[in-house]
Coordinates of C-alpha atoms (C1' of nucleotides) in Angstrom, one line a residue:
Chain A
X1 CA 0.0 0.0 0.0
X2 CA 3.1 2.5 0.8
X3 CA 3.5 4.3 -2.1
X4 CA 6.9 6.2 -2.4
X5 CA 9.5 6.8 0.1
X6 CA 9.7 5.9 3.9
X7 CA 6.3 5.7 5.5
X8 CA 7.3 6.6 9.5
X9 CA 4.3 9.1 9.2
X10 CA 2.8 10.3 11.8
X11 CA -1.0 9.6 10.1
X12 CA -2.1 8.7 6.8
X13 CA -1.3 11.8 4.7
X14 CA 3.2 12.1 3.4
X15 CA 4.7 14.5 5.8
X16 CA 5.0 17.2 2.3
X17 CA 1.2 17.3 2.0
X18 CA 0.8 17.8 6.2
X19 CA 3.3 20.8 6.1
X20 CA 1.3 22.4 3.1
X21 CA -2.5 22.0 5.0
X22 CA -0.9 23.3 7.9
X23 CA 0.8 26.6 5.9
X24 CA -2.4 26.9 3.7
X25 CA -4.9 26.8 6.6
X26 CA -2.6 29.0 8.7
X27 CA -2.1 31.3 5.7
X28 CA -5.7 31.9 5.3
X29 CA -6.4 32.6 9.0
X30 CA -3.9 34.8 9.8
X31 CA -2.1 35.5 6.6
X32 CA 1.8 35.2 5.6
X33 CA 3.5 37.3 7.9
X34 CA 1.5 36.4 11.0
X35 CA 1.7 33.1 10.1
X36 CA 5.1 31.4 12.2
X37 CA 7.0 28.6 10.6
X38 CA 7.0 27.0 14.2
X39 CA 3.2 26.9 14.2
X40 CA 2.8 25.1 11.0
X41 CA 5.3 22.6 12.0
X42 CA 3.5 22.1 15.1
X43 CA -0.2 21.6 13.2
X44 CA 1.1 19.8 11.2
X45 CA 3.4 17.5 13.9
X46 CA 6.6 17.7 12.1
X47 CA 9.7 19.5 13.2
X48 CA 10.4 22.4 12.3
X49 CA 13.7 21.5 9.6
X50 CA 11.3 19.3 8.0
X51 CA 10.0 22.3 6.7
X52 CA 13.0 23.3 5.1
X53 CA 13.8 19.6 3.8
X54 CA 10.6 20.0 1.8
X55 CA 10.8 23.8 0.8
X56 CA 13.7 26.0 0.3
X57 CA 12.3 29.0 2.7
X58 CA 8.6 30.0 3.6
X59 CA 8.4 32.2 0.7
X60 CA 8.7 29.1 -1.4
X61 CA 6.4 27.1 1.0
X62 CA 3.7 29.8 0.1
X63 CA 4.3 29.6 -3.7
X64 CA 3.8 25.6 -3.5
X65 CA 0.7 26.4 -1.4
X66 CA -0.7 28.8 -3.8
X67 CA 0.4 26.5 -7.0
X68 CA -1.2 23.6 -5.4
X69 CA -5.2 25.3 -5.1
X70 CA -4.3 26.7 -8.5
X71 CA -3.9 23.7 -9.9
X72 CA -7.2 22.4 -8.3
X73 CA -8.9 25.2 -8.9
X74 CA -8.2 25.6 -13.2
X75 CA -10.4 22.3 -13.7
X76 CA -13.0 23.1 -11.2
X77 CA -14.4 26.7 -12.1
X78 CA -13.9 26.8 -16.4
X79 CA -16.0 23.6 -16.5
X80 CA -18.9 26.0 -15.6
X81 CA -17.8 28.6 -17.9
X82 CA -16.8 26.4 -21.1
X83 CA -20.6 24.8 -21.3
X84 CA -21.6 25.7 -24.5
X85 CA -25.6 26.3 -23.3
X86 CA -27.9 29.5 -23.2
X87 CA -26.2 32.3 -21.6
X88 CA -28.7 33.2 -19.1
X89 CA -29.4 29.7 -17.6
X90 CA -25.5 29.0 -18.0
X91 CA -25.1 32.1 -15.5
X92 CA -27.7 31.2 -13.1
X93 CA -26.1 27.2 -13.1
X94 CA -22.7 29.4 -12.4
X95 CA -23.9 31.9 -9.5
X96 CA -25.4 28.8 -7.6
X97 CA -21.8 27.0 -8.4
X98 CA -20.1 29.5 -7.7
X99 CA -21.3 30.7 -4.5
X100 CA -21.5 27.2 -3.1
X101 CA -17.5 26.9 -4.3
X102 CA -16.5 30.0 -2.6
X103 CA -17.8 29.0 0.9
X104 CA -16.7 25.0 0.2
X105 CA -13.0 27.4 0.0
X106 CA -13.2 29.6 1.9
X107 CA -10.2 28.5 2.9
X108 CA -8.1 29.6 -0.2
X109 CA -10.0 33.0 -0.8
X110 CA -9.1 33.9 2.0
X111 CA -5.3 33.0 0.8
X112 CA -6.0 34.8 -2.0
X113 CA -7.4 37.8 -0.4
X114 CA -4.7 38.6 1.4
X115 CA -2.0 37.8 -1.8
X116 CA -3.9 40.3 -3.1
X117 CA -4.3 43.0 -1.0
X118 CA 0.0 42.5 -0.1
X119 CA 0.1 42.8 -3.5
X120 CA 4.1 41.4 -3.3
X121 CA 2.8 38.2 -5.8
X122 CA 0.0 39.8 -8.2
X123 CA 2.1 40.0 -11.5
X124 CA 2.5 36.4 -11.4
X125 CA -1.0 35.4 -9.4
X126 CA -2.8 37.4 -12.6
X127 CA -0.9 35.6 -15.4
X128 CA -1.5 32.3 -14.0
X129 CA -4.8 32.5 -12.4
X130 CA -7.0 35.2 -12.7
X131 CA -6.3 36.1 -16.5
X132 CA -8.0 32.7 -17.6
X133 CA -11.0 32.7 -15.7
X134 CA -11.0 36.8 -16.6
X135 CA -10.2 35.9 -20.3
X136 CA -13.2 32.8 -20.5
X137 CA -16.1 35.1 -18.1
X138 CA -16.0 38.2 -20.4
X139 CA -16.6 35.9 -23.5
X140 CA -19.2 34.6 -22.1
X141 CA -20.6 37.7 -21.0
X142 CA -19.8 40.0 -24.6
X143 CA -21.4 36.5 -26.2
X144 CA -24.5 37.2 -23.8
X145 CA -24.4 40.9 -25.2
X146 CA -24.3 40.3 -28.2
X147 CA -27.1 38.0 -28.6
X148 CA -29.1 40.1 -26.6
X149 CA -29.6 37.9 -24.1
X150 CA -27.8 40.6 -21.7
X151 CA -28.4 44.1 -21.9
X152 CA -25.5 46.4 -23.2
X153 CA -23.4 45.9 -20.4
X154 CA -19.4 46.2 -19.7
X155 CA -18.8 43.0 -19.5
X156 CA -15.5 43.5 -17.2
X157 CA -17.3 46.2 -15.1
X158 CA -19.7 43.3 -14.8
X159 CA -17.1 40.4 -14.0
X160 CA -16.0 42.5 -10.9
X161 CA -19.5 43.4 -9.7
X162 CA -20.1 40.0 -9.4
X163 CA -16.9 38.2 -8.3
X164 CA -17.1 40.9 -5.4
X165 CA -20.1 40.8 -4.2
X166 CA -19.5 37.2 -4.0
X167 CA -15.7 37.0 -2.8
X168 CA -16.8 39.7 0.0
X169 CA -19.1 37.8 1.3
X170 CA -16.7 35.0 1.9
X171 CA -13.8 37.6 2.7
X172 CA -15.8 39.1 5.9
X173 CA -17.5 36.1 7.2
X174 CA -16.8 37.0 10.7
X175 CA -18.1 40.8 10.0
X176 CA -21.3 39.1 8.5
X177 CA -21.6 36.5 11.5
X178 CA -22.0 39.6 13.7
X179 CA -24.3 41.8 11.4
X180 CA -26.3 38.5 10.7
X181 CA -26.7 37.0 14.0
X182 CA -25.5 33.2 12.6
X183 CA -23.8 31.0 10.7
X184 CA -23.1 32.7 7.5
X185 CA -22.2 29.3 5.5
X186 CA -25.2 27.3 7.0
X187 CA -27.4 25.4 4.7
X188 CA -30.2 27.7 4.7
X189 CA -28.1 31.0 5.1
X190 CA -26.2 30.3 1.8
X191 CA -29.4 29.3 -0.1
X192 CA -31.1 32.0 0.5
X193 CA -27.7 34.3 -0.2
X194 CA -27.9 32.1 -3.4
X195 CA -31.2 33.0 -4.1
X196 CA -30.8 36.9 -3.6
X197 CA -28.0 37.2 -5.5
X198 CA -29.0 35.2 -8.6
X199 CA -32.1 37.6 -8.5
X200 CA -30.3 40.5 -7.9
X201 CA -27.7 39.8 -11.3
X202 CA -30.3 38.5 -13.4
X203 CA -32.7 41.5 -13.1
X204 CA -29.6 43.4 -12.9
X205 CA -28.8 41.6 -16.4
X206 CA -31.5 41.0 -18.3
X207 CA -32.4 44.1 -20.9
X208 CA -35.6 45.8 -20.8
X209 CA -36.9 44.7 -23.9
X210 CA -37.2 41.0 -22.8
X211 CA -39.0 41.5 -20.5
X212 CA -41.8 44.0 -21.1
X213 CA -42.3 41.4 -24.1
X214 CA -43.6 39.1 -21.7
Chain B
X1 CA 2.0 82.3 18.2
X2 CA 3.1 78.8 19.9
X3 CA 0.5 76.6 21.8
X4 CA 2.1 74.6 24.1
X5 CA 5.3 72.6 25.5
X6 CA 7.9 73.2 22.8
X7 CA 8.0 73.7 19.2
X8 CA 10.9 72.2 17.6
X9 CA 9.1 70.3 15.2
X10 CA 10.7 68.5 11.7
X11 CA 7.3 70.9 9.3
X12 CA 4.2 72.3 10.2
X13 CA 2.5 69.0 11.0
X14 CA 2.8 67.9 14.9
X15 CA 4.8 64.9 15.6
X16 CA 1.9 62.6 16.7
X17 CA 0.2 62.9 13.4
X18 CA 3.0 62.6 11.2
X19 CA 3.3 59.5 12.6
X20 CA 0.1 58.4 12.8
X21 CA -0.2 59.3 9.1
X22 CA 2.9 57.4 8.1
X23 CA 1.5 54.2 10.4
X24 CA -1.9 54.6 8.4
X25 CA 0.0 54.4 5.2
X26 CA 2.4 51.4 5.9
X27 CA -0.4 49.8 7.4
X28 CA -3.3 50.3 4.2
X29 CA -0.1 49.2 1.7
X30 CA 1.7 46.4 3.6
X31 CA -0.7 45.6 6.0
X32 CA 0.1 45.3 10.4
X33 CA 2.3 42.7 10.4
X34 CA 4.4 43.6 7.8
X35 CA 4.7 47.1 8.8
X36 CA 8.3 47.5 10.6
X37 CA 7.7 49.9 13.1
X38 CA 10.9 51.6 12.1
X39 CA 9.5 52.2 9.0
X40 CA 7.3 54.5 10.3
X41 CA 9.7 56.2 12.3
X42 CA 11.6 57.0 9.2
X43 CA 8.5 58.0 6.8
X44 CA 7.7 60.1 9.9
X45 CA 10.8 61.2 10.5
X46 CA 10.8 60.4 13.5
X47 CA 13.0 58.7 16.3
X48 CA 11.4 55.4 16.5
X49 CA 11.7 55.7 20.4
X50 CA 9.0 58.6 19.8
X51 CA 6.7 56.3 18.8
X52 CA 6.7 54.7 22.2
X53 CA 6.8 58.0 23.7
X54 CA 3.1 58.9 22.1
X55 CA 1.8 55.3 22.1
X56 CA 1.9 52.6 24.2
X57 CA 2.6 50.4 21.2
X58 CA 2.7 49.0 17.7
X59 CA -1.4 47.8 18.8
X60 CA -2.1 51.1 20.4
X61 CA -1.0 52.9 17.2
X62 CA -3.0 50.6 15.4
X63 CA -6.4 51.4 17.5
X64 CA -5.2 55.1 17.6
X65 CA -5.3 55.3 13.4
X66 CA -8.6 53.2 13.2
X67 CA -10.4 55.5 15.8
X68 CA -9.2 58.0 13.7
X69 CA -10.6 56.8 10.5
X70 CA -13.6 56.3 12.1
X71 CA -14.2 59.8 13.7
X72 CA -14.1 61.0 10.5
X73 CA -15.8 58.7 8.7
X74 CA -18.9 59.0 11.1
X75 CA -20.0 62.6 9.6
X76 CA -19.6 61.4 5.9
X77 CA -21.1 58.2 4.8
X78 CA -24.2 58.5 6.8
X79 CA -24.9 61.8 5.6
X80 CA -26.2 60.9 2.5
X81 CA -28.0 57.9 4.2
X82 CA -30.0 59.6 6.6
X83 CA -31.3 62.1 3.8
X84 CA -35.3 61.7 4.0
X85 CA -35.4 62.0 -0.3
X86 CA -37.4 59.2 -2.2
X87 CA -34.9 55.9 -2.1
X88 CA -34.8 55.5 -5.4
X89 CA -33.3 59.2 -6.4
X90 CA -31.4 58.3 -2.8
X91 CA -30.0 55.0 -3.6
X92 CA -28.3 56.5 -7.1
X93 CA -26.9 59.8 -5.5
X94 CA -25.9 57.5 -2.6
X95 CA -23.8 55.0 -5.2
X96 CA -22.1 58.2 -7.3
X97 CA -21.2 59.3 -3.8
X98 CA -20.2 55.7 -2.2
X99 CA -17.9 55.0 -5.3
X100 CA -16.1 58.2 -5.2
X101 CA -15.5 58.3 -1.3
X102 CA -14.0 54.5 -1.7
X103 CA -11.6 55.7 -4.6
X104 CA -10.7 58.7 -2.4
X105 CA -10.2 57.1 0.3
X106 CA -8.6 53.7 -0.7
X107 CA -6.2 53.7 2.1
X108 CA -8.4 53.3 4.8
X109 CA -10.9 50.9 2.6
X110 CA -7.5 48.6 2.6
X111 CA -7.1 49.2 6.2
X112 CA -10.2 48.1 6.6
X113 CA -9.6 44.8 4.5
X114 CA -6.9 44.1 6.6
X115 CA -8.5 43.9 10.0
X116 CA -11.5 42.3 8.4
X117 CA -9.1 39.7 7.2
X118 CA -6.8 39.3 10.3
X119 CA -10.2 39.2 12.3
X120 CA -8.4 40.2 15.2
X121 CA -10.7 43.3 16.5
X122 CA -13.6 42.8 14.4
X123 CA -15.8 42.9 17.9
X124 CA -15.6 46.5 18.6
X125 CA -14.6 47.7 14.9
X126 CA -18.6 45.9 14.0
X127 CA -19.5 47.6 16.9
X128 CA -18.3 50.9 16.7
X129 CA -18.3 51.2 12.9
X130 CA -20.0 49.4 10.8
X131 CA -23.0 48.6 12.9
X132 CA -24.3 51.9 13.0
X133 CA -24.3 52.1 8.6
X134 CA -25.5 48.5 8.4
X135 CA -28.8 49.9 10.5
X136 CA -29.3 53.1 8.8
X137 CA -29.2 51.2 5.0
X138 CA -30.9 48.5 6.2
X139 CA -33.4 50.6 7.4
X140 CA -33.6 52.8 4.2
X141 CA -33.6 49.6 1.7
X142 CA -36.2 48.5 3.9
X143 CA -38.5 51.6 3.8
X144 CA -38.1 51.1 -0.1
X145 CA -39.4 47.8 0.0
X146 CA -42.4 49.0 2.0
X147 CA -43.2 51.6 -0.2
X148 CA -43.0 49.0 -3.4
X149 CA -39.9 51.3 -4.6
X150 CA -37.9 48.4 -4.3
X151 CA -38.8 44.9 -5.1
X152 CA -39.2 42.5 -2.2
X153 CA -35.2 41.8 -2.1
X154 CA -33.4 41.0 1.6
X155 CA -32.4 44.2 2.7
X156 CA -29.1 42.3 4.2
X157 CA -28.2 40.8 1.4
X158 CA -28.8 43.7 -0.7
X159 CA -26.6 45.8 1.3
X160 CA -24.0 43.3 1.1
X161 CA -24.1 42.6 -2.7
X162 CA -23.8 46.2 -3.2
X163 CA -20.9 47.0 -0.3
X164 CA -18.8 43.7 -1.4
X165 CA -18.9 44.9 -5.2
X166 CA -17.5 48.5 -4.5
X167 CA -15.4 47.5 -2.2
X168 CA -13.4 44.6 -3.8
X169 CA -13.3 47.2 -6.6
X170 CA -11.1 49.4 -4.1
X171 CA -9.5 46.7 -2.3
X172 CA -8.2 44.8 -5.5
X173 CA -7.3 47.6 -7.4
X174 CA -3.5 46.3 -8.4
X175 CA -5.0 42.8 -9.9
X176 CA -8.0 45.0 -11.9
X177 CA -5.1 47.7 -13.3
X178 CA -3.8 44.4 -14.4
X179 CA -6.9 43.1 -16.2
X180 CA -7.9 46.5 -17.1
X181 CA -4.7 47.6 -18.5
X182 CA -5.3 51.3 -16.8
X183 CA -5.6 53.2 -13.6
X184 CA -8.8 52.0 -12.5
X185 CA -9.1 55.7 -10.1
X186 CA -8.6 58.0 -12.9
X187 CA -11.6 60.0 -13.9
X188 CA -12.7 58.0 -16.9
X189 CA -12.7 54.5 -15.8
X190 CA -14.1 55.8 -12.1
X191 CA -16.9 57.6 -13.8
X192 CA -17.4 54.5 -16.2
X193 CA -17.7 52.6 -13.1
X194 CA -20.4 54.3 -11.5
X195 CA -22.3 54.2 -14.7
X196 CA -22.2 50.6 -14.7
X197 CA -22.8 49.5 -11.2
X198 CA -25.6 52.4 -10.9
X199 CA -27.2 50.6 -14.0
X200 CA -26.7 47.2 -12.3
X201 CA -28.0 48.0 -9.0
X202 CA -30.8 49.8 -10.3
X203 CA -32.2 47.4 -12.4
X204 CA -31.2 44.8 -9.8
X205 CA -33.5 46.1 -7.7
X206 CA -36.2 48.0 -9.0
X207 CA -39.5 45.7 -9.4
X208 CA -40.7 44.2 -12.1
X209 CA -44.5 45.8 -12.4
X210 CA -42.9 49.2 -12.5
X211 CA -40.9 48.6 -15.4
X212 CA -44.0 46.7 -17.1
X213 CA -46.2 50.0 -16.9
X214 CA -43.9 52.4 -18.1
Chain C
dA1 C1' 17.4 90.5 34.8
dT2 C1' 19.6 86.3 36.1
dA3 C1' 19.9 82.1 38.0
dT4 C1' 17.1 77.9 39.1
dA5 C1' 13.9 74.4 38.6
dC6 C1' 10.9 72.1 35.7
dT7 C1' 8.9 69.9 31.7
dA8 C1' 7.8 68.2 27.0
dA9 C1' 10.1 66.8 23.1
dC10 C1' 13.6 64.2 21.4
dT11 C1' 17.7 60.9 20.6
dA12 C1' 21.3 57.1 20.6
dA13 C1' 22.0 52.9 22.1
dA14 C1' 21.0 48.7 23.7
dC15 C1' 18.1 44.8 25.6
dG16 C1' 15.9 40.7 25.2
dG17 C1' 12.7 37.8 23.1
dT18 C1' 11.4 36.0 18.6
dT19 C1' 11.9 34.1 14.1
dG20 C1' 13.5 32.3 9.9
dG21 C1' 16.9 29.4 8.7
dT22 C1' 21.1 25.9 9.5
dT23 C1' 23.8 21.9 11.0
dA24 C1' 25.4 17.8 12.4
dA25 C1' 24.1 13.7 14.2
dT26 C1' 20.5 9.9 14.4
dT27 C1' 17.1 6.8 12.8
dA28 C1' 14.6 4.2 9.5
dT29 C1' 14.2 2.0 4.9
dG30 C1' 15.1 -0.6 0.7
Chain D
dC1 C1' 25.3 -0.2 3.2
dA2 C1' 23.5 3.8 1.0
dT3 C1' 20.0 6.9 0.9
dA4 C1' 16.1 9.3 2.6
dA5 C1' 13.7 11.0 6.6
dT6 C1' 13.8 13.1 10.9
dT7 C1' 15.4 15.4 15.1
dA8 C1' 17.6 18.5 18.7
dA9 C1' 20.3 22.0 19.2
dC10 C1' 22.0 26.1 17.6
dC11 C1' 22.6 30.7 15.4
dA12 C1' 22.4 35.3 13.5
dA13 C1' 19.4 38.8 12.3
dC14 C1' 15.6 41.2 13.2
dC15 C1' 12.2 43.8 15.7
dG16 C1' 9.4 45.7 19.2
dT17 C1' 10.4 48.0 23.3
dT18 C1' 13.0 50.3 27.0
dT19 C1' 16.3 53.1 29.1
dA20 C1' 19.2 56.6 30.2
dG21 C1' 20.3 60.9 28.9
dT22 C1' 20.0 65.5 26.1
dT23 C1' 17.9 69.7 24.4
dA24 C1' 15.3 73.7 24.4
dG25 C1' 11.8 76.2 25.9
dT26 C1' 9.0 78.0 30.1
dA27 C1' 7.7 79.2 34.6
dT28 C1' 9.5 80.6 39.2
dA29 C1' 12.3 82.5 42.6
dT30 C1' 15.7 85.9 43.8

DNA sequence: ATATACTAACTAAACGGTTGGTTAATTATG
DNA sequence: CATAATTAACCAACCGTTTAGTTAGTATAT
């Protein structure tokens, strides 16, 4: 059953993959610089040199971090976005995907939050990630546009609308948990956030025309 | 023409706020814990050892800058929320208004961001700041609703949607000058911007029968 | 007026704990 | 045995914080 290596682990999971839940849950909690190299090693029971066996510095642990829900994430979101269906529904199919993805990863927008708001790693974090999905959701929107499916909208005007209001409301859970008075990710809370938001793009979407026709 | 204690100061500004401006700065670009307190000292020009001498420390200077952001902060937003005007006319004035205090004030909006992120005083920073505006729109999406202005949306929701757009617009301002290829704050793209997310919220929100007997 | 006492503002230097990172030796594995 | 994995101990640099002392202006006493 071992696959590769010496198997002394501490649990089931290679000591590589431990260090890198520990750093990416860390990360996300408290961000980079908070984030102590002893800590991880303790979360994720290794010792601390371990670290550096695996990773030349914590700089380079981060970039292996932020690689690895990269990776994971390029299959996940374009499937959405490459369907070939109906504009309209294929956005309301996305917003409930979407929003249910966020709070499922929380974990990593978080990470990605604070990446972006250091700034130190954006050059690199926009070529590799966000151009794609960028490149592929303004298609889809100009396509909308142009069909007249979607009234005459910017479509990357639009793109940010929506991945903020979205992202935000992963971004300030705890902020919402006070305003709101519960669990912000519960099953009922995020339906109905689903439901209010996929109203709120779609009327804010659709053109005037359509609808009056009805 | 002096007002107290001694004079010798570095320019016209008082030692205390140079710093506290400086801290503000370091801490909206680089966030807290990256922010050296030496750094500060020097931006300020400042003996570092003055910083201890006005606050008790790095945390204290922290609370100090935020209690200052929100002093004067208090006056401005709600203004134009407590106006008595019809919501709609309210809402778009409100959004022209929201959008440009954001851009103009992007280094407390990142501030913000951070603490929201770290998490680390979001008790009394819900309490003592955004409480008070989360009541006053709630209140006035709310009144809409009543008054069949607005469609029957969640005025939560609603006031999340609408804060999480404009603010990731402010807060991730490097990765959209990237996608954008321009200065997201100058005057075209800001007034651009407010065009689209008026027309978005707008329609978003307004209800269907009104559109239907125009 | 002049000396004296006092105070706020300021500085250079260092302290002491923390942190990222290293090393050399040890243990397990194939 | 050779290689990979793991560990305790260590280190230098850094960073927040303190300290001990200086400067200059102001009030007070003589």
């Amino acid at each position: 059953m071992k696959k590769h290596g010496s198997e002394r682990n501490r649990g089931i999971e290679p000591t590589k993959n431990r260090i890198m839940d520990a750093a990416q849950m860390l990360f996300a909690k408290k961000g980079f610089d908070a984030t102590r190299v002893q800590e991880i090693a303790d979360i994720a029971e290794v010792n601390k040199a371990m670290i550096y066996y695996y990773f030349k510095d914590k700089d380079a642990l981060l970039y292996a971090v932020v690689e690895r829900i990269i990776k994971g994430i390029k299959d996940a979101i374009p499937r959405y976005l490459e369907e070939e269906d109906n504009t309209i529904d294929g956005l309301e199919t996305f917003l409930d995907f979407y929003i249910e993805y966020l709070a499922q990863n929380s974990s990593f927008v978080r990470l990605m939050a604070w990446e972006i708001l250091s700034g130190k790693h954006i050059q690199s974090l926009a070529m590799d990630y966000f151009m794609p999905m960028f490149f592929l959701m303004r298609e889809k929107i100009a396509k909308g546009v142009d069909s007249g499916q979607i009234r005459p909208v910017s479509p990357e005007h639009t793109i940010f609308s929506i991945v903020g209001m979205n992202v935000f409301y992963t971004i300030a859970l705890p902020l919402i948990q006070i305003l709101l008075g519960g669990d912000p990710l519960s099953a009922e809370m995020l339906s109905k956030r689903k439901e209010e938001v996929k109203a709120f793009v779609m009327k804010g979407l659709l053109p005037f025309e359509d609808r009056r026709r009805i």
